[in-house]
XYZ file of C-alpha atoms in Angstrom:
380
model
C 3.921 63.191 -74.265
C 0.393 62.904 -72.735
C 1.756 61.792 -69.429
C 4.277 64.550 -69.378
C 1.646 66.939 -69.844
C -0.685 65.576 -67.052
C 2.362 65.806 -64.796
C 2.912 69.473 -65.636
C -0.796 70.203 -65.067
C -0.698 68.500 -61.752
C 2.284 70.616 -60.662
C 0.812 73.776 -61.763
C -2.547 73.251 -60.167
C -0.817 72.190 -56.927
C 1.388 75.178 -56.848
C -1.592 77.471 -57.664
C -3.563 76.079 -54.866
C -0.736 76.757 -52.478
C -0.210 80.192 -53.681
C -3.922 80.921 -53.472
C -4.417 79.771 -49.962
C -1.322 81.301 -48.733
C -2.323 84.704 -50.194
C -5.843 84.372 -49.066
C -4.820 83.445 -45.423
C -2.476 86.451 -45.422
C -5.299 88.949 -46.632
C -7.810 87.304 -44.210
C -7.856 89.206 -40.877
C -6.144 87.157 -38.076
C -8.504 85.710 -35.523
C -7.596 86.054 -31.779
C -9.811 83.346 -30.483
C -11.645 80.383 -31.833
C -14.894 79.855 -30.243
C -15.274 76.337 -31.801
C -11.940 75.089 -30.349
C -12.387 77.379 -27.242
C -8.794 78.553 -27.265
C -6.627 81.483 -28.370
C -5.059 80.890 -31.815
C -1.480 81.416 -32.666
C -0.456 85.012 -33.620
C 2.234 85.972 -36.094
C 5.647 85.777 -34.259
C 8.045 88.648 -34.262
C 11.180 88.064 -36.227
C 14.447 88.250 -34.355
C 17.863 86.892 -35.367
C 18.180 84.834 -32.124
C 14.634 83.115 -32.712
C 15.557 82.582 -36.312
C 18.779 80.769 -35.456
C 17.244 78.787 -32.625
C 14.341 77.603 -34.864
C 11.655 79.221 -32.606
C 10.661 81.628 -35.439
C 9.990 78.933 -37.981
C 8.012 76.760 -35.331
C 6.068 79.952 -34.309
C 5.147 80.779 -37.890
C 4.129 77.222 -38.757
C 1.696 77.245 -35.801
C 0.567 80.830 -36.951
C -0.189 79.555 -40.455
C -1.966 76.376 -39.230
C -4.098 78.291 -36.905
C -5.001 81.181 -39.240
C -5.464 78.988 -42.358
C -8.489 80.136 -44.140
C -11.534 78.058 -43.795
C -9.697 76.078 -40.956
C -12.908 74.736 -39.394
C -14.409 73.653 -42.584
C -11.131 71.745 -43.618
C -11.092 69.945 -40.255
C -14.535 68.691 -40.987
C -13.564 67.596 -44.625
C -10.526 65.691 -43.289
C -12.584 63.996 -40.662
C -15.347 63.021 -43.138
C -12.700 61.620 -45.440
C -11.166 59.488 -42.753
C -14.718 58.272 -41.676
C -15.349 57.260 -45.354
C -12.369 54.868 -45.311
C -13.526 53.118 -42.142
C -11.447 54.712 -39.502
C -12.399 54.668 -35.838
C -9.614 56.835 -34.542
C -9.417 60.525 -35.954
C -7.400 63.348 -34.542
C -7.041 61.761 -31.166
C -10.793 60.894 -30.879
C -12.433 57.438 -30.838
C -15.742 57.178 -32.883
C -17.579 55.021 -30.573
C -21.000 53.226 -30.306
C -24.206 55.220 -29.621
C -22.647 58.302 -31.233
C -20.134 58.889 -28.477
C -16.999 60.837 -29.403
C -14.240 59.792 -26.766
C -10.789 61.254 -26.529
C -8.068 58.628 -26.847
C -5.861 59.767 -23.933
C -2.880 57.559 -24.683
C -0.114 60.065 -24.479
C 0.302 60.489 -20.701
C 3.670 60.829 -19.225
C 3.323 58.227 -16.513
C 6.491 59.343 -14.544
C 5.116 62.862 -14.231
C 1.490 61.361 -13.418
C 2.927 59.303 -10.470
C 4.938 62.398 -9.405
C 1.673 64.334 -9.254
C 0.040 61.641 -7.207
C 2.729 61.589 -4.651
C 2.755 65.240 -4.368
C -0.919 65.488 -3.696
C -0.952 62.480 -1.227
C 1.824 64.123 0.635
C 0.055 67.471 0.728
C -3.265 65.895 1.708
C -1.929 63.578 4.480
C -0.359 66.663 5.941
C -3.740 68.331 6.119
C -5.358 65.221 7.679
C -3.087 65.629 10.558
C -4.157 69.231 10.999
C -7.973 68.953 10.229
C -8.836 65.268 10.636
C -9.468 62.358 8.159
C -13.256 63.267 8.096
C -12.407 66.619 6.719
C -10.061 65.918 3.803
C -11.498 64.189 0.864
C -10.001 63.045 -2.568
C -12.225 62.433 -5.511
C -10.579 61.399 -8.830
C -13.126 60.749 -11.497
C -12.609 58.249 -14.353
C -13.225 59.773 -17.773
C -15.574 58.298 -20.401
C -12.672 56.324 -22.014
C -12.451 54.257 -18.851
C -15.922 53.830 -17.782
C -17.562 53.425 -21.197
C -15.171 50.671 -22.587
C -17.927 48.687 -24.097
C -18.409 51.582 -26.497
C -14.923 51.887 -27.664
C -13.340 50.219 -30.767
C -11.918 46.817 -30.016
C -8.412 47.983 -30.575
C -8.559 50.969 -28.117
C -5.514 51.423 -25.903
C -5.777 53.798 -23.017
C -4.007 55.074 -19.848
C -4.931 52.575 -17.045
C -6.919 55.105 -14.854
C -8.155 52.368 -12.432
C -4.653 51.491 -11.471
C -3.858 54.970 -11.006
C -6.801 55.737 -8.823
C -5.935 52.721 -6.690
C -2.392 54.048 -6.309
C -3.588 57.316 -4.865
C -6.081 55.728 -2.646
C -3.564 53.324 -1.148
C -1.466 56.014 0.000
C -4.036 58.496 1.204
C -5.147 58.676 4.843
C -8.203 60.835 4.527
C -11.793 60.314 2.990
C -11.195 58.573 -0.377
C -14.275 58.930 -2.525
C -14.476 56.201 -5.025
C -17.092 56.679 -7.765
C -16.038 53.793 -10.028
C -18.543 51.199 -8.896
C -21.359 54.013 -8.915
C -20.470 55.043 -12.522
C -20.249 51.384 -13.711
C -23.713 50.695 -12.360
C -24.984 53.699 -13.984
C -22.950 53.629 -17.283
C -26.199 53.079 -19.388
C -27.382 56.434 -18.045
C -26.519 60.020 -19.548
C -23.347 60.543 -17.226
C -20.937 61.718 -19.916
C -21.484 64.087 -22.709
C -21.258 62.656 -26.165
C -19.343 65.441 -27.771
C -17.459 66.925 -24.718
C -14.894 65.520 -22.211
C -16.755 66.370 -19.036
C -19.261 64.429 -17.220
C -22.915 65.562 -17.302
C -24.941 67.074 -14.393
C -26.314 63.660 -13.858
C -22.906 62.131 -13.519
C -21.942 64.981 -11.035
C -25.151 64.405 -8.931
C -24.248 60.752 -8.623
C -20.721 61.602 -7.460
C -22.195 64.278 -5.069
C -24.285 61.563 -3.300
C -21.351 59.355 -3.062
C -19.052 62.025 -1.607
C -21.824 63.138 1.002
C -22.122 59.399 2.107
C -18.400 59.357 2.601
C -18.410 62.702 4.485
C -21.221 61.179 6.658
C -23.948 63.852 6.011
C -27.182 63.496 4.298
C -27.207 64.701 0.490
C -30.178 66.465 -1.018
C -32.305 64.080 -3.016
C -32.825 64.408 -6.827
C -36.376 65.450 -6.001
C -35.278 68.529 -4.062
C -34.030 69.909 -7.282
C -35.711 71.380 -10.238
C -33.968 69.647 -13.070
C -34.169 71.877 -16.075
C -33.203 71.147 -19.661
C -31.485 74.327 -20.889
C -30.088 72.983 -24.186
C -30.345 70.429 -26.906
C -27.764 71.632 -29.222
C -24.402 71.500 -27.101
C -21.323 70.570 -29.173
C -18.247 70.351 -26.833
C -14.651 70.110 -26.821
C -14.303 66.762 -28.354
C -16.503 67.845 -31.322
C -14.296 70.662 -31.806
C -11.412 68.152 -32.732
C -13.353 66.933 -35.603
C -16.113 69.397 -36.433
C -18.354 66.418 -36.594
C -20.910 64.663 -34.754
C -23.902 62.568 -35.499
C -26.064 64.248 -32.506
C -25.658 67.028 -30.289
C -25.866 66.975 -26.346
C -28.343 67.961 -23.846
C -27.758 70.067 -20.957
C -29.432 70.124 -17.696
C -29.140 72.379 -14.711
C -30.275 71.281 -11.124
C -31.856 74.133 -9.307
C -32.444 73.554 -5.541
C -36.067 74.175 -4.584
C -35.325 75.313 -1.003
C -34.953 78.838 -0.130
C -31.209 78.899 -0.311
C -29.339 82.096 -1.495
C -25.834 82.422 -2.869
C -23.235 85.250 -2.981
C -20.514 84.370 -5.751
C -17.418 86.383 -5.834
C -15.286 85.593 -8.821
C -11.589 86.363 -9.127
C -11.538 88.504 -5.936
C -14.300 90.865 -6.873
C -13.958 90.980 -10.666
C -17.469 89.718 -11.031
C -20.287 89.288 -8.486
C -23.225 86.953 -9.137
C -26.353 85.678 -7.034
C -26.397 82.540 -8.894
C -24.382 79.483 -9.440
C -25.187 79.645 -13.218
C -24.344 82.169 -15.958
C -27.081 81.467 -18.350
C -25.781 83.814 -20.927
C -23.231 81.202 -21.984
C -26.012 78.993 -23.177
C -26.288 81.196 -26.341
C -22.555 80.726 -27.095
C -20.437 77.815 -28.289
C -18.730 76.988 -24.896
C -22.048 76.316 -23.199
C -20.308 74.400 -20.298
C -19.202 77.759 -18.861
C -22.752 78.126 -17.827
C -21.566 76.507 -14.616
C -19.886 79.010 -12.328
C -19.054 81.283 -15.495
C -16.428 78.898 -16.611
C -12.751 78.765 -15.736
C -11.521 81.179 -13.089
C -8.576 81.422 -10.649
C -10.638 81.635 -7.471
C -14.421 81.593 -6.807
C -15.766 82.144 -3.282
C -19.420 81.178 -2.767
C -21.234 82.333 0.621
C -24.269 80.224 1.121
C -27.501 81.399 3.182
C -30.095 78.910 4.220
C -28.247 75.720 3.563
C -27.337 72.867 5.866
C -24.130 74.042 7.687
C -22.387 74.347 11.053
C -20.378 77.420 9.803
C -17.667 75.309 8.048
C -15.512 76.588 5.028
C -14.882 74.118 2.079
C -11.890 74.454 -0.158
C -12.309 72.698 -3.452
C -8.959 72.264 -5.540
C -10.197 71.353 -8.918
C -10.288 71.173 -12.636
C -13.356 72.014 -14.803
C -15.059 68.839 -13.798
C -15.906 70.380 -10.497
C -17.934 73.050 -11.989
C -21.150 71.287 -12.219
C -20.592 69.601 -8.847
C -20.223 72.726 -6.956
C -23.869 73.692 -6.981
C -24.411 70.526 -5.076
C -21.550 70.818 -2.584
C -22.211 74.572 -1.646
C -25.580 73.819 0.061
C -23.692 72.115 3.047
C -21.160 74.966 3.886
C -21.375 78.463 4.998
C -18.546 79.233 2.511
C -17.122 77.431 -0.389
C -13.689 78.511 -1.881
C -13.113 77.015 -5.351
C -9.536 77.257 -6.574
C -8.032 76.242 -9.981
C -4.254 75.982 -9.787
C -3.890 76.560 -13.584
C -4.777 80.178 -12.931
C -4.242 80.945 -9.324
C -0.527 80.851 -8.688
C -0.943 81.022 -4.898
C 0.521 78.376 -2.613
C -2.329 76.166 -1.112
C -1.183 76.823 2.373
C -1.818 80.567 1.975
C -5.293 79.956 0.688
C -6.036 77.752 3.425
C -4.869 80.254 6.187
C -6.404 83.178 4.448
C -9.956 81.789 4.214
C -9.918 79.645 7.440
C -10.499 76.377 5.727
C -12.084 73.584 7.833
C -12.723 71.014 4.990
C -10.868 70.118 1.694
C -12.068 68.340 -1.395
C -9.717 67.599 -4.200
C -11.873 66.951 -7.281
C -10.355 66.316 -10.792
C -10.835 64.002 -13.625
C -8.028 61.475 -13.807
C -6.492 62.720 -17.033
C -6.395 66.201 -16.091
C -4.976 65.327 -12.696
C -2.212 63.260 -14.181
C -1.195 65.881 -16.742
C -1.409 68.852 -14.208
C 1.825 70.987 -14.208
C 0.937 72.969 -11.212
C 1.436 70.523 -8.349
C 4.536 72.195 -7.004
C 2.047 74.984 -5.759
C 1.047 72.430 -3.096
C 4.538 72.330 -1.446
C 4.840 76.067 -0.550
């Protein structure tokens, strides 16, 4: 009898909790955007007969309930702490690594799509090599922390073979191939990747800039020619947001050139104009990485006065890894055009013609490049 009573109590409590949280979530105002996760949240789907029978309504409503669940961020943290308490080193797609690093697992990459992307990009760039010359077309794929910091990963960690992928692109490319692997391996004990975010740090970008300049046969600015300023010691990035947990926050640094160089920064064809490469208002927000070039935009043009240039125009085709690299590169060109194919649905040949491009740099981290769905824009 006692056992039956306990079973009844368990069921009643369970149903009460479900009812409570369902009603509370329904009464709680829907959130549009999660600053913590840096993404837009699912909204309540509209019911239609067609979507109902195709299952789209049920899927959409499940996503809506998950995203709008009351106390979502706190429940993610509780789940993380519970899994850590039982000794797990892989939580929600994140490895809990040595020296307090949180590193994305990155194992679900579609290799066929990845190598299709490589073939598309190499074909596009080799065509530009014929037009502009091998010294004017560069490709830099940056290994992410999971490839460089292998000594910090759990012993059982399985990852996409980024080095083999980089070799594949380098073997087929006829322009200037910028390989930062050795540089990063030699400096992996330095602070070149954030511990709570998927990006490299400004120090990592500076080392890559020096490697790129050497490959392009011009003299890079030395680190002493920049004022290196720490602007934050409490940055918690995108990987942290998957767990709502970190043992320590990240530091952020800006490199501001000491020379009298001026910039005219046009974001999204005049939507916003700046005279700085940094939008420091973002340092007061969750997404502090947007301090670089004001975050993600379709197209940014930067006119540089007082730098080292022969009047050339550089096109950077990129993901967000390039944002903290751009403040170094712009000092060597009169104009720099920065394009993100995720947002600018314009064929690259049209961009090249419109802006009179003389030099091209493709700069992505390996994983984002492999997963990019916008490579067809290279073919038009």
